[in-house]
Amino acid sequence: MIYRCKNCGGNVLYDPASKQMKCPSCDSIESQEMVPSQEPMACPNCNSPIEYRNFGSAARCGACGTWVLNDVMVSPPHKINVSIPFKITKYQAEDKLKNEFGQKLFLPADFLSAKTLEQLKGLYIPFWMYDYDTTVDYTGVGTRTRHWTSGDYRYTETSFFNIRRSMDIMYRGIPADASIAMPDETMDLVEPYNYNDLVEHDNKYLSGFEAEACNMPATEIEDRAIAKANEDSRGWIRSDLTQYDSLTMEHYNYNNRPVGGRSALLPIWNYEYRYNGKNYTFYVNGQTGKCVGTSPISKKRAFALSGILFAALSTAICGIMMFLGVF
Ligand SMILES: [Zn+2]
Ligand SMILES: [Zn+2]
C-alpha cells in the first residue's frame, strides 16, 4: 500500500519534525489516502516489483522512488501494537554522525560526504516487549565494622545482622529485538530509548522508511528480557543493602510472572560505508540521536601525517646535530 496525496497524487510521508503526514510535492498536511497494492510485492504506483529486505514491511520502490508498505506484513497477524515514530530527521542524523565522527583523524576523504550520506536510511526495528510481576526474596548476613584507638590499642568491632528482604517489582515493557538481521549487541549499544514516547502503532509512521515485521517468536527471545529483569532485580536488592560493609548471601529467589506483552517498532538511522573492500556500519538512534559505529582509517592520510611528523623530527635532529657541531 502507499499513502497518496489527495491534492496532487504525490507520495505522502511521515515527517518526524512536525510529527505529521506531509506531501513533499505540494506541502499539504494530512492529505493522504491509502492505496492498497494490487499485487503484494508490486509497487501500486508503477507496478515494478519491490525488493523488500527479509521480513520487510516497508521499503522504497527502486524504479519510481515511492515509499511502499507490504500489505501482508503490516496487517494481522503481523500488525505491530506500539511504536516510537522517528523523532530525528535525516538531516539531524547526518549532523549527529558528522559531530561524532567528523573530527576523527585519518578519515577517508568521502566518508560523510554529501554523496555517501545519501545512503543514510531510516529503519524500524521490531521488538517484543514483556511485562512481569516479579517477586524477589533475599536472605543473607550483613556485617558492619567500626574501628577506634584507645591508648596503645586499636579496636575493631564487627556487628552481624540477619537480613531478609522481599520485594514486589512491576516490570512493564522490557524490550528484546525480534530481528534476525540486527545484531543484539548493536541494539544494546543503540539503546536506551525513552519509552514514554511509545504510542499505539499506526502504519502511516512507516511511510518514508524501511521496516521489518517481528521475525523471531516472542517465546524464543524471552530469555533476553528475563535476564534484563533479573539483573535489574539484583540491582534493586543491592541498592537496599548499601548500609552493610559486607554481605554473604544465603538464599536468593525470584519469580517473574508474565502478565502481558506486545510487539513494537523502534526507529534507527543506518549508514553503510564501504572502504577498501570492507563495510563499516553506523547507527543513529532515531529517537535520541545516540551514535554507534567505528570509523575507518585512511592509510593514505595516516601516512601523509606521519610523513609530516617524520620531516619535523628529522629537522629537529639535524638542528641538534648542528648544535653539537657534527655537521
Ligand atoms: Zn500533494
Ligand atoms: Zn514504483
mmCIF file of C-alpha atoms and ligand atoms in Angstrom:
data_model
loop_
_atom_site.group_PDB
_atom_site.id
_atom_site.type_symbol
_atom_site.label_atom_id
_atom_site.label_comp_id
_atom_site.label_asym_id
_atom_site.label_seq_id
_atom_site.Cartn_x
_atom_site.Cartn_y
_atom_site.Cartn_z
ATOM 1 C CA MET A 1 0.000 0.000 0.000
ATOM 2 C CA ILE A 2 1.032 3.598 -0.369
ATOM 3 C CA TYR A 3 -0.149 6.885 1.064
ATOM 4 C CA ARG A 4 -1.150 9.072 -1.864
ATOM 5 C CA CYS A 5 -1.842 12.801 -1.722
ATOM 6 C CA LYS A 6 -5.480 13.651 -2.434
ATOM 7 C CA ASN A 7 -4.421 17.072 -3.740
ATOM 8 C CA CYS A 8 -1.605 16.282 -6.148
ATOM 9 C CA GLY A 9 -1.155 12.490 -6.314
ATOM 10 C CA GLY A 10 2.290 12.737 -4.613
ATOM 11 C CA ASN A 11 3.653 10.233 -2.077
ATOM 12 C CA VAL A 12 2.727 11.418 1.450
ATOM 13 C CA LEU A 13 5.417 10.663 4.054
ATOM 14 C CA TYR A 14 5.660 10.783 7.832
ATOM 15 C CA ASP A 15 7.590 13.905 8.824
ATOM 16 C CA PRO A 16 9.487 13.476 12.142
ATOM 17 C CA ALA A 17 9.976 17.246 12.547
ATOM 18 C CA SER A 18 6.260 18.144 12.524
ATOM 19 C CA LYS A 19 5.022 14.684 13.634
ATOM 20 C CA GLN A 20 2.534 14.833 10.775
ATOM 21 C CA MET A 21 1.985 13.283 7.377
ATOM 22 C CA LYS A 22 3.333 15.635 4.746
ATOM 23 C CA CYS A 23 3.274 15.656 0.955
ATOM 24 C CA PRO A 24 6.758 16.642 -0.290
ATOM 25 C CA SER A 25 5.285 17.575 -3.705
ATOM 26 C CA CYS A 26 2.652 20.136 -2.659
ATOM 27 C CA ASP A 27 3.487 20.621 1.057
ATOM 28 C CA SER A 28 -0.043 19.758 2.158
ATOM 29 C CA ILE A 29 -0.501 18.218 5.601
ATOM 30 C CA GLU A 30 -2.517 15.068 6.398
ATOM 31 C CA SER A 31 -3.809 14.951 2.815
ATOM 32 C CA GLN A 32 -3.192 11.225 2.417
ATOM 33 C CA GLU A 33 -5.427 8.429 1.206
ATOM 34 C CA MET A 34 -4.343 4.840 1.483
ATOM 35 C CA VAL A 35 -3.984 2.971 -1.811
ATOM 36 C CA PRO A 36 -3.673 -0.812 -1.388
ATOM 37 C CA SER A 37 -1.355 -2.888 -3.561
ATOM 38 C CA GLN A 38 -2.932 -4.935 -6.357
ATOM 39 C CA GLU A 39 -0.019 -7.379 -6.184
ATOM 40 C CA PRO A 40 1.544 -7.875 -2.734
ATOM 41 C CA MET A 41 5.130 -7.449 -3.948
ATOM 42 C CA ALA A 42 4.478 -4.802 -6.632
ATOM 43 C CA CYS A 43 4.569 -1.021 -6.399
ATOM 44 C CA PRO A 44 0.999 0.416 -6.501
ATOM 45 C CA ASN A 45 2.403 3.430 -8.324
ATOM 46 C CA CYS A 46 4.433 1.885 -11.163
ATOM 47 C CA ASN A 47 3.813 -1.861 -10.802
ATOM 48 C CA SER A 48 7.552 -2.680 -10.537
ATOM 49 C CA PRO A 49 8.497 -5.468 -8.110
ATOM 50 C CA ILE A 50 9.624 -4.159 -4.698
ATOM 51 C CA GLU A 51 12.799 -5.565 -3.193
ATOM 52 C CA TYR A 52 11.919 -5.807 0.473
ATOM 53 C CA ARG A 53 14.616 -6.769 2.989
ATOM 54 C CA ASN A 54 13.971 -10.135 4.697
ATOM 55 C CA PHE A 55 10.661 -9.922 6.590
ATOM 56 C CA GLY A 56 10.394 -6.367 5.267
ATOM 57 C CA SER A 57 7.165 -4.477 5.882
ATOM 58 C CA ALA A 58 8.160 -1.181 4.255
ATOM 59 C CA ALA A 59 10.636 -0.196 1.538
ATOM 60 C CA ARG A 60 11.226 2.204 -1.314
ATOM 61 C CA CYS A 61 10.388 1.303 -4.879
ATOM 62 C CA GLY A 62 13.687 1.131 -6.748
ATOM 63 C CA ALA A 63 12.023 2.141 -10.000
ATOM 64 C CA CYS A 64 9.919 5.201 -9.113
ATOM 65 C CA GLY A 65 11.110 6.093 -5.580
ATOM 66 C CA THR A 66 7.676 5.711 -3.954
ATOM 67 C CA TRP A 67 7.672 4.527 -0.337
ATOM 68 C CA VAL A 68 5.609 1.356 -0.177
ATOM 69 C CA LEU A 69 4.233 -0.776 2.666
ATOM 70 C CA ASN A 70 3.889 -4.526 2.274
ATOM 71 C CA ASP A 71 0.126 -5.032 2.801
ATOM 72 C CA VAL A 72 0.546 -8.563 4.185
ATOM 73 C CA MET A 73 3.339 -7.690 6.625
ATOM 74 C CA VAL A 74 1.551 -4.677 8.145
ATOM 75 C CA SER A 75 -1.774 -6.464 8.679
ATOM 76 C CA PRO A 76 -2.788 -9.077 11.305
ATOM 77 C CA PRO A 77 -1.177 -11.276 12.476
ATOM 78 C CA HIS A 78 1.935 -9.203 11.709
ATOM 79 C CA LYS A 79 0.392 -5.894 12.765
ATOM 80 C CA ILE A 80 2.530 -4.079 15.320
ATOM 81 C CA ASN A 81 0.987 -2.940 18.643
ATOM 82 C CA VAL A 82 3.058 0.085 19.631
ATOM 83 C CA SER A 83 5.883 2.167 18.185
ATOM 84 C CA ILE A 84 8.135 5.137 18.729
ATOM 85 C CA PRO A 85 7.819 7.166 15.500
ATOM 86 C CA PHE A 86 11.021 8.721 14.129
ATOM 87 C CA LYS A 87 11.930 11.905 16.005
ATOM 88 C CA ILE A 88 15.344 12.585 14.454
ATOM 89 C CA THR A 89 15.153 13.740 10.823
ATOM 90 C CA LYS A 90 17.594 12.565 8.170
ATOM 91 C CA TYR A 91 19.420 15.906 8.297
ATOM 92 C CA GLN A 92 19.701 15.745 12.078
ATOM 93 C CA ALA A 93 21.056 12.191 11.814
ATOM 94 C CA GLU A 94 23.679 13.407 9.303
ATOM 95 C CA ASP A 95 24.698 16.169 11.716
ATOM 96 C CA LYS A 96 24.963 13.680 14.586
ATOM 97 C CA LEU A 97 27.288 11.482 12.512
ATOM 98 C CA LYS A 98 29.401 14.469 11.458
ATOM 99 C CA ASN A 99 29.702 15.681 15.061
ATOM 100 C CA GLU A 100 30.549 12.223 16.351
ATOM 101 C CA PHE A 101 32.987 11.065 13.687
ATOM 102 C CA GLY A 102 33.821 14.105 11.529
ATOM 103 C CA GLN A 103 36.647 15.317 13.816
ATOM 104 C CA LYS A 104 38.477 11.998 13.865
ATOM 105 C CA LEU A 105 41.928 11.805 12.279
ATOM 106 C CA PHE A 106 42.730 9.895 9.111
ATOM 107 C CA LEU A 107 39.156 9.688 7.811
ATOM 108 C CA PRO A 108 38.815 8.747 4.136
ATOM 109 C CA ALA A 109 38.025 11.838 2.082
ATOM 110 C CA ASP A 110 34.499 10.791 1.047
ATOM 111 C CA PHE A 111 33.431 9.456 4.468
ATOM 112 C CA LEU A 112 30.424 11.591 5.481
ATOM 113 C CA SER A 113 30.411 13.379 2.132
ATOM 114 C CA ALA A 114 27.040 14.541 0.852
ATOM 115 C CA LYS A 115 27.046 11.808 -1.787
ATOM 116 C CA THR A 116 27.717 8.881 0.561
ATOM 117 C CA LEU A 117 25.380 10.279 3.231
ATOM 118 C CA GLU A 118 22.594 9.956 0.663
ATOM 119 C CA GLN A 119 22.649 6.241 1.549
ATOM 120 C CA LEU A 120 21.607 7.001 5.141
ATOM 121 C CA LYS A 121 18.295 5.272 5.621
ATOM 122 C CA GLY A 122 15.648 5.182 8.301
ATOM 123 C CA LEU A 123 14.715 1.734 9.524
ATOM 124 C CA TYR A 124 12.187 0.494 12.071
ATOM 125 C CA ILE A 125 13.465 -2.480 14.085
ATOM 126 C CA PRO A 126 10.890 -4.911 15.511
ATOM 127 C CA PHE A 127 10.906 -5.680 19.235
ATOM 128 C CA TRP A 128 8.906 -7.729 21.651
ATOM 129 C CA MET A 129 8.150 -6.011 24.942
ATOM 130 C CA TYR A 130 7.480 -8.101 28.017
ATOM 131 C CA ASP A 131 5.624 -7.339 31.254
ATOM 132 C CA TYR A 132 6.331 -9.157 34.515
ATOM 133 C CA ASP A 133 5.121 -9.008 38.070
ATOM 134 C CA THR A 134 8.242 -10.082 39.887
ATOM 135 C CA THR A 135 8.814 -11.153 43.473
ATOM 136 C CA VAL A 136 12.316 -11.318 44.874
ATOM 137 C CA ASP A 137 13.300 -12.881 48.212
ATOM 138 C CA TYR A 138 16.716 -12.376 49.683
ATOM 139 C CA THR A 139 18.204 -13.674 52.912
ATOM 140 C CA GLY A 140 21.790 -13.248 53.994
ATOM 141 C CA VAL A 141 24.163 -11.984 56.634
ATOM 142 C CA GLY A 142 25.478 -8.452 56.599
ATOM 143 C CA THR A 143 28.304 -7.010 58.668
ATOM 144 C CA ARG A 144 29.156 -3.557 59.848
ATOM 145 C CA THR A 145 32.610 -2.793 61.183
ATOM 146 C CA ARG A 146 33.914 0.096 63.216
ATOM 147 C CA HIS A 147 37.481 0.849 64.297
ATOM 148 C CA TRP A 148 38.856 3.026 67.080
ATOM 149 C CA THR A 149 42.029 3.538 69.063
ATOM 150 C CA SER A 150 42.337 3.820 72.835
ATOM 151 C CA GLY A 151 45.751 4.148 74.480
ATOM 152 C CA ASP A 152 48.143 1.682 72.827
ATOM 153 C CA TYR A 153 45.333 -0.484 71.482
ATOM 154 C CA ARG A 154 43.393 -0.446 68.243
ATOM 155 C CA TYR A 155 39.929 -1.939 68.486
ATOM 156 C CA THR A 156 37.725 -3.419 65.783
ATOM 157 C CA GLU A 157 34.094 -4.209 66.390
ATOM 158 C CA THR A 158 32.142 -6.269 63.856
ATOM 159 C CA SER A 159 28.362 -6.482 64.136
ATOM 160 C CA PHE A 160 26.431 -9.212 62.319
ATOM 161 C CA PHE A 161 22.885 -8.790 61.007
ATOM 162 C CA ASN A 162 20.474 -11.349 59.680
ATOM 163 C CA ILE A 163 18.903 -9.766 56.622
ATOM 164 C CA ARG A 164 15.667 -10.645 54.979
ATOM 165 C CA ARG A 165 14.219 -8.683 52.083
ATOM 166 C CA SER A 166 11.168 -9.338 49.992
ATOM 167 C CA MET A 167 10.306 -7.133 47.029
ATOM 168 C CA ASP A 168 7.453 -6.934 44.560
ATOM 169 C CA ILE A 169 8.557 -5.288 41.326
ATOM 170 C CA MET A 170 6.386 -4.462 38.313
ATOM 171 C CA TYR A 171 8.241 -4.585 35.016
ATOM 172 C CA ARG A 172 6.442 -3.090 32.052
ATOM 173 C CA GLY A 173 7.759 -3.277 28.510
ATOM 174 C CA ILE A 174 11.193 -4.897 28.803
ATOM 175 C CA PRO A 175 12.438 -4.865 25.185
ATOM 176 C CA ALA A 176 14.216 -7.572 23.184
ATOM 177 C CA ASP A 177 14.811 -7.060 19.484
ATOM 178 C CA ALA A 178 12.942 -9.503 17.255
ATOM 179 C CA SER A 179 15.046 -9.045 14.114
ATOM 180 C CA ILE A 180 17.295 -11.855 12.901
ATOM 181 C CA ALA A 181 19.298 -9.412 10.775
ATOM 182 C CA MET A 182 20.057 -6.936 13.562
ATOM 183 C CA PRO A 183 22.918 -7.998 15.884
ATOM 184 C CA ASP A 184 21.688 -7.994 19.505
ATOM 185 C CA GLU A 185 24.864 -6.276 20.736
ATOM 186 C CA THR A 186 24.281 -3.408 18.311
ATOM 187 C CA MET A 187 20.788 -2.826 19.624
ATOM 188 C CA ASP A 188 22.108 -2.914 23.194
ATOM 189 C CA LEU A 189 24.560 -0.154 22.230
ATOM 190 C CA VAL A 190 21.938 1.963 20.458
ATOM 191 C CA GLU A 191 19.594 1.757 23.469
ATOM 192 C CA PRO A 192 18.283 3.242 25.668
ATOM 193 C CA TYR A 193 15.074 4.518 24.153
ATOM 194 C CA ASN A 194 12.718 6.693 26.143
ATOM 195 C CA TYR A 195 9.624 4.513 26.271
ATOM 196 C CA ASN A 196 7.406 7.407 27.340
ATOM 197 C CA ASP A 197 7.209 8.190 23.605
ATOM 198 C CA LEU A 198 5.590 4.831 22.778
ATOM 199 C CA VAL A 199 2.272 5.309 21.011
ATOM 200 C CA GLU A 200 -0.281 2.966 19.575
ATOM 201 C CA HIS A 201 1.195 1.950 16.241
ATOM 202 C CA ASP A 202 -0.199 3.444 13.047
ATOM 203 C CA ASN A 203 1.107 2.180 9.703
ATOM 204 C CA LYS A 204 1.427 5.760 8.464
ATOM 205 C CA TYR A 205 4.599 6.135 10.597
ATOM 206 C CA LEU A 206 6.289 3.708 8.176
ATOM 207 C CA SER A 207 5.772 5.875 5.083
ATOM 208 C CA GLY A 208 9.226 7.184 4.161
ATOM 209 C CA PHE A 209 11.182 4.470 5.979
ATOM 210 C CA GLU A 210 12.146 0.828 5.757
ATOM 211 C CA ALA A 211 10.752 -1.572 8.333
ATOM 212 C CA GLU A 212 10.756 -5.203 9.370
ATOM 213 C CA ALA A 213 7.899 -7.191 10.860
ATOM 214 C CA CYS A 214 8.723 -9.238 14.005
ATOM 215 C CA ASN A 215 10.679 -12.193 12.663
ATOM 216 C CA MET A 216 11.586 -14.073 15.841
ATOM 217 C CA PRO A 217 8.844 -15.602 18.016
ATOM 218 C CA ALA A 218 8.243 -13.880 21.355
ATOM 219 C CA THR A 219 8.888 -17.160 23.207
ATOM 220 C CA GLU A 220 12.278 -17.637 21.525
ATOM 221 C CA ILE A 221 13.833 -14.376 22.684
ATOM 222 C CA GLU A 222 12.114 -14.065 26.070
ATOM 223 C CA ASP A 223 15.290 -15.230 27.857
ATOM 224 C CA ARG A 224 16.917 -11.903 26.997
ATOM 225 C CA ALA A 225 14.070 -9.961 28.626
ATOM 226 C CA ILE A 226 14.149 -12.210 31.709
ATOM 227 C CA ALA A 227 17.922 -11.707 32.005
ATOM 228 C CA LYS A 228 17.386 -7.935 31.930
ATOM 229 C CA ALA A 229 14.656 -8.196 34.592
ATOM 230 C CA ASN A 230 16.868 -10.366 36.832
ATOM 231 C CA GLU A 231 19.811 -8.012 36.532
ATOM 232 C CA ASP A 232 17.549 -5.115 37.439
ATOM 233 C CA SER A 233 16.074 -7.038 40.399
ATOM 234 C CA ARG A 234 19.565 -7.760 41.782
ATOM 235 C CA GLY A 235 20.297 -4.046 41.441
ATOM 236 C CA TRP A 236 17.186 -3.164 43.485
ATOM 237 C CA ILE A 237 18.200 -5.586 46.242
ATOM 238 C CA ARG A 238 21.786 -4.297 46.285
ATOM 239 C CA SER A 239 20.654 -0.684 46.424
ATOM 240 C CA ASP A 240 18.597 -1.539 49.502
ATOM 241 C CA LEU A 241 21.578 -3.069 51.356
ATOM 242 C CA THR A 242 24.213 -0.368 50.977
ATOM 243 C CA GLN A 243 24.442 0.233 54.734
ATOM 244 C CA TYR A 244 26.418 -3.021 55.217
ATOM 245 C CA ASP A 245 30.180 -3.330 54.806
ATOM 246 C CA SER A 246 29.961 -6.935 53.655
ATOM 247 C CA LEU A 247 27.199 -9.270 52.558
ATOM 248 C CA THR A 248 27.010 -13.040 52.475
ATOM 249 C CA MET A 249 24.030 -14.283 50.541
ATOM 250 C CA GLU A 250 22.266 -17.353 51.905
ATOM 251 C CA HIS A 251 19.223 -17.536 49.723
ATOM 252 C CA TYR A 252 18.075 -15.629 46.656
ATOM 253 C CA ASN A 253 14.875 -16.475 44.915
ATOM 254 C CA TYR A 254 12.987 -14.669 42.209
ATOM 255 C CA ASN A 255 9.851 -15.333 40.288
ATOM 256 C CA ASN A 256 8.965 -13.417 37.115
ATOM 257 C CA ARG A 257 5.270 -13.861 36.420
ATOM 258 C CA PRO A 258 4.418 -12.885 32.812
ATOM 259 C CA VAL A 259 1.441 -10.520 32.751
ATOM 260 C CA GLY A 260 1.472 -9.241 29.184
ATOM 261 C CA GLY A 261 3.473 -8.283 26.141
ATOM 262 C CA ARG A 262 3.276 -6.567 22.790
ATOM 263 C CA SER A 263 5.168 -6.014 19.573
ATOM 264 C CA ALA A 264 6.891 -2.705 18.966
ATOM 265 C CA LEU A 265 8.855 -0.847 16.309
ATOM 266 C CA LEU A 266 11.768 1.387 17.279
ATOM 267 C CA PRO A 267 13.479 3.844 14.898
ATOM 268 C CA ILE A 268 17.125 3.762 13.822
ATOM 269 C CA TRP A 269 19.148 5.540 11.110
ATOM 270 C CA ASN A 270 21.555 3.242 9.307
ATOM 271 C CA TYR A 271 24.643 4.405 7.408
ATOM 272 C CA GLU A 272 26.652 1.860 5.428
ATOM 273 C CA TYR A 273 30.073 2.965 4.269
ATOM 274 C CA ARG A 274 32.344 0.819 2.136
ATOM 275 C CA TYR A 275 36.069 1.464 2.215
ATOM 276 C CA ASN A 276 38.946 -0.668 0.890
ATOM 277 C CA GLY A 277 36.643 -3.654 0.409
ATOM 278 C CA LYS A 278 35.343 -3.521 3.975
ATOM 279 C CA ASN A 279 31.876 -2.498 5.193
ATOM 280 C CA TYR A 280 31.521 -0.033 8.051
ATOM 281 C CA THR A 281 28.108 0.184 9.657
ATOM 282 C CA PHE A 282 26.866 3.124 11.692
ATOM 283 C CA TYR A 283 23.642 3.624 13.561
ATOM 284 C CA VAL A 284 21.942 6.691 14.941
ATOM 285 C CA ASN A 285 19.120 6.149 17.414
ATOM 286 C CA GLY A 286 16.091 7.632 15.597
ATOM 287 C CA GLN A 287 14.673 8.996 18.840
ATOM 288 C CA THR A 288 17.669 10.160 20.920
ATOM 289 C CA GLY A 289 20.373 10.699 18.269
ATOM 290 C CA LYS A 290 22.894 8.426 20.025
ATOM 291 C CA CYS A 291 25.569 7.279 17.518
ATOM 292 C CA VAL A 292 27.212 3.848 17.317
ATOM 293 C CA GLY A 293 29.983 2.722 14.944
ATOM 294 C CA THR A 294 33.730 2.676 14.340
ATOM 295 C CA SER A 295 35.059 4.917 11.612
ATOM 296 C CA PRO A 296 37.598 3.632 9.078
ATOM 297 C CA ILE A 297 41.162 4.913 8.908
ATOM 298 C CA SER A 298 42.575 6.125 5.620
ATOM 299 C CA LYS A 299 46.175 4.799 5.426
ATOM 300 C CA LYS A 300 46.972 7.426 2.816
ATOM 301 C CA ARG A 301 46.022 10.192 5.212
ATOM 302 C CA ALA A 302 47.744 8.498 8.164
ATOM 303 C CA PHE A 303 50.971 8.180 6.110
ATOM 304 C CA ALA A 304 50.692 11.777 4.973
ATOM 305 C CA LEU A 305 50.514 12.959 8.583
ATOM 306 C CA SER A 306 53.288 10.662 9.845
ATOM 307 C CA GLY A 307 55.363 11.959 6.916
ATOM 308 C CA ILE A 308 54.974 15.481 8.240
ATOM 309 C CA LEU A 309 55.871 14.307 11.748
ATOM 310 C CA PHE A 310 58.957 12.458 10.455
ATOM 311 C CA ALA A 311 60.060 15.510 8.497
ATOM 312 C CA ALA A 312 59.634 17.700 11.588
ATOM 313 C CA LEU A 313 61.607 15.224 13.724
ATOM 314 C CA SER A 314 64.416 14.950 11.142
ATOM 315 C CA THR A 315 64.678 18.728 11.071
ATOM 316 C CA ALA A 316 64.861 18.794 14.862
ATOM 317 C CA ILE A 317 67.568 16.087 14.924
ATOM 318 C CA CYS A 318 69.552 17.932 12.242
ATOM 319 C CA GLY A 319 69.267 21.067 14.363
ATOM 320 C CA ILE A 320 70.622 19.240 17.447
ATOM 321 C CA MET A 321 73.495 17.692 15.467
ATOM 322 C CA MET A 322 74.412 21.066 14.032
ATOM 323 C CA PHE A 323 74.332 22.483 17.525
ATOM 324 C CA LEU A 324 76.707 19.723 18.677
ATOM 325 C CA GLY A 325 78.997 20.526 15.800
ATOM 326 C CA VAL A 326 78.564 17.195 13.992
ATOM 327 C CA PHE A 327 77.973 18.907 10.632
HETATM 328 ZN ZN ZN B 1 0.432 16.690 -2.594
HETATM 329 ZN ZN ZN B 2 7.248 2.266 -8.172
#
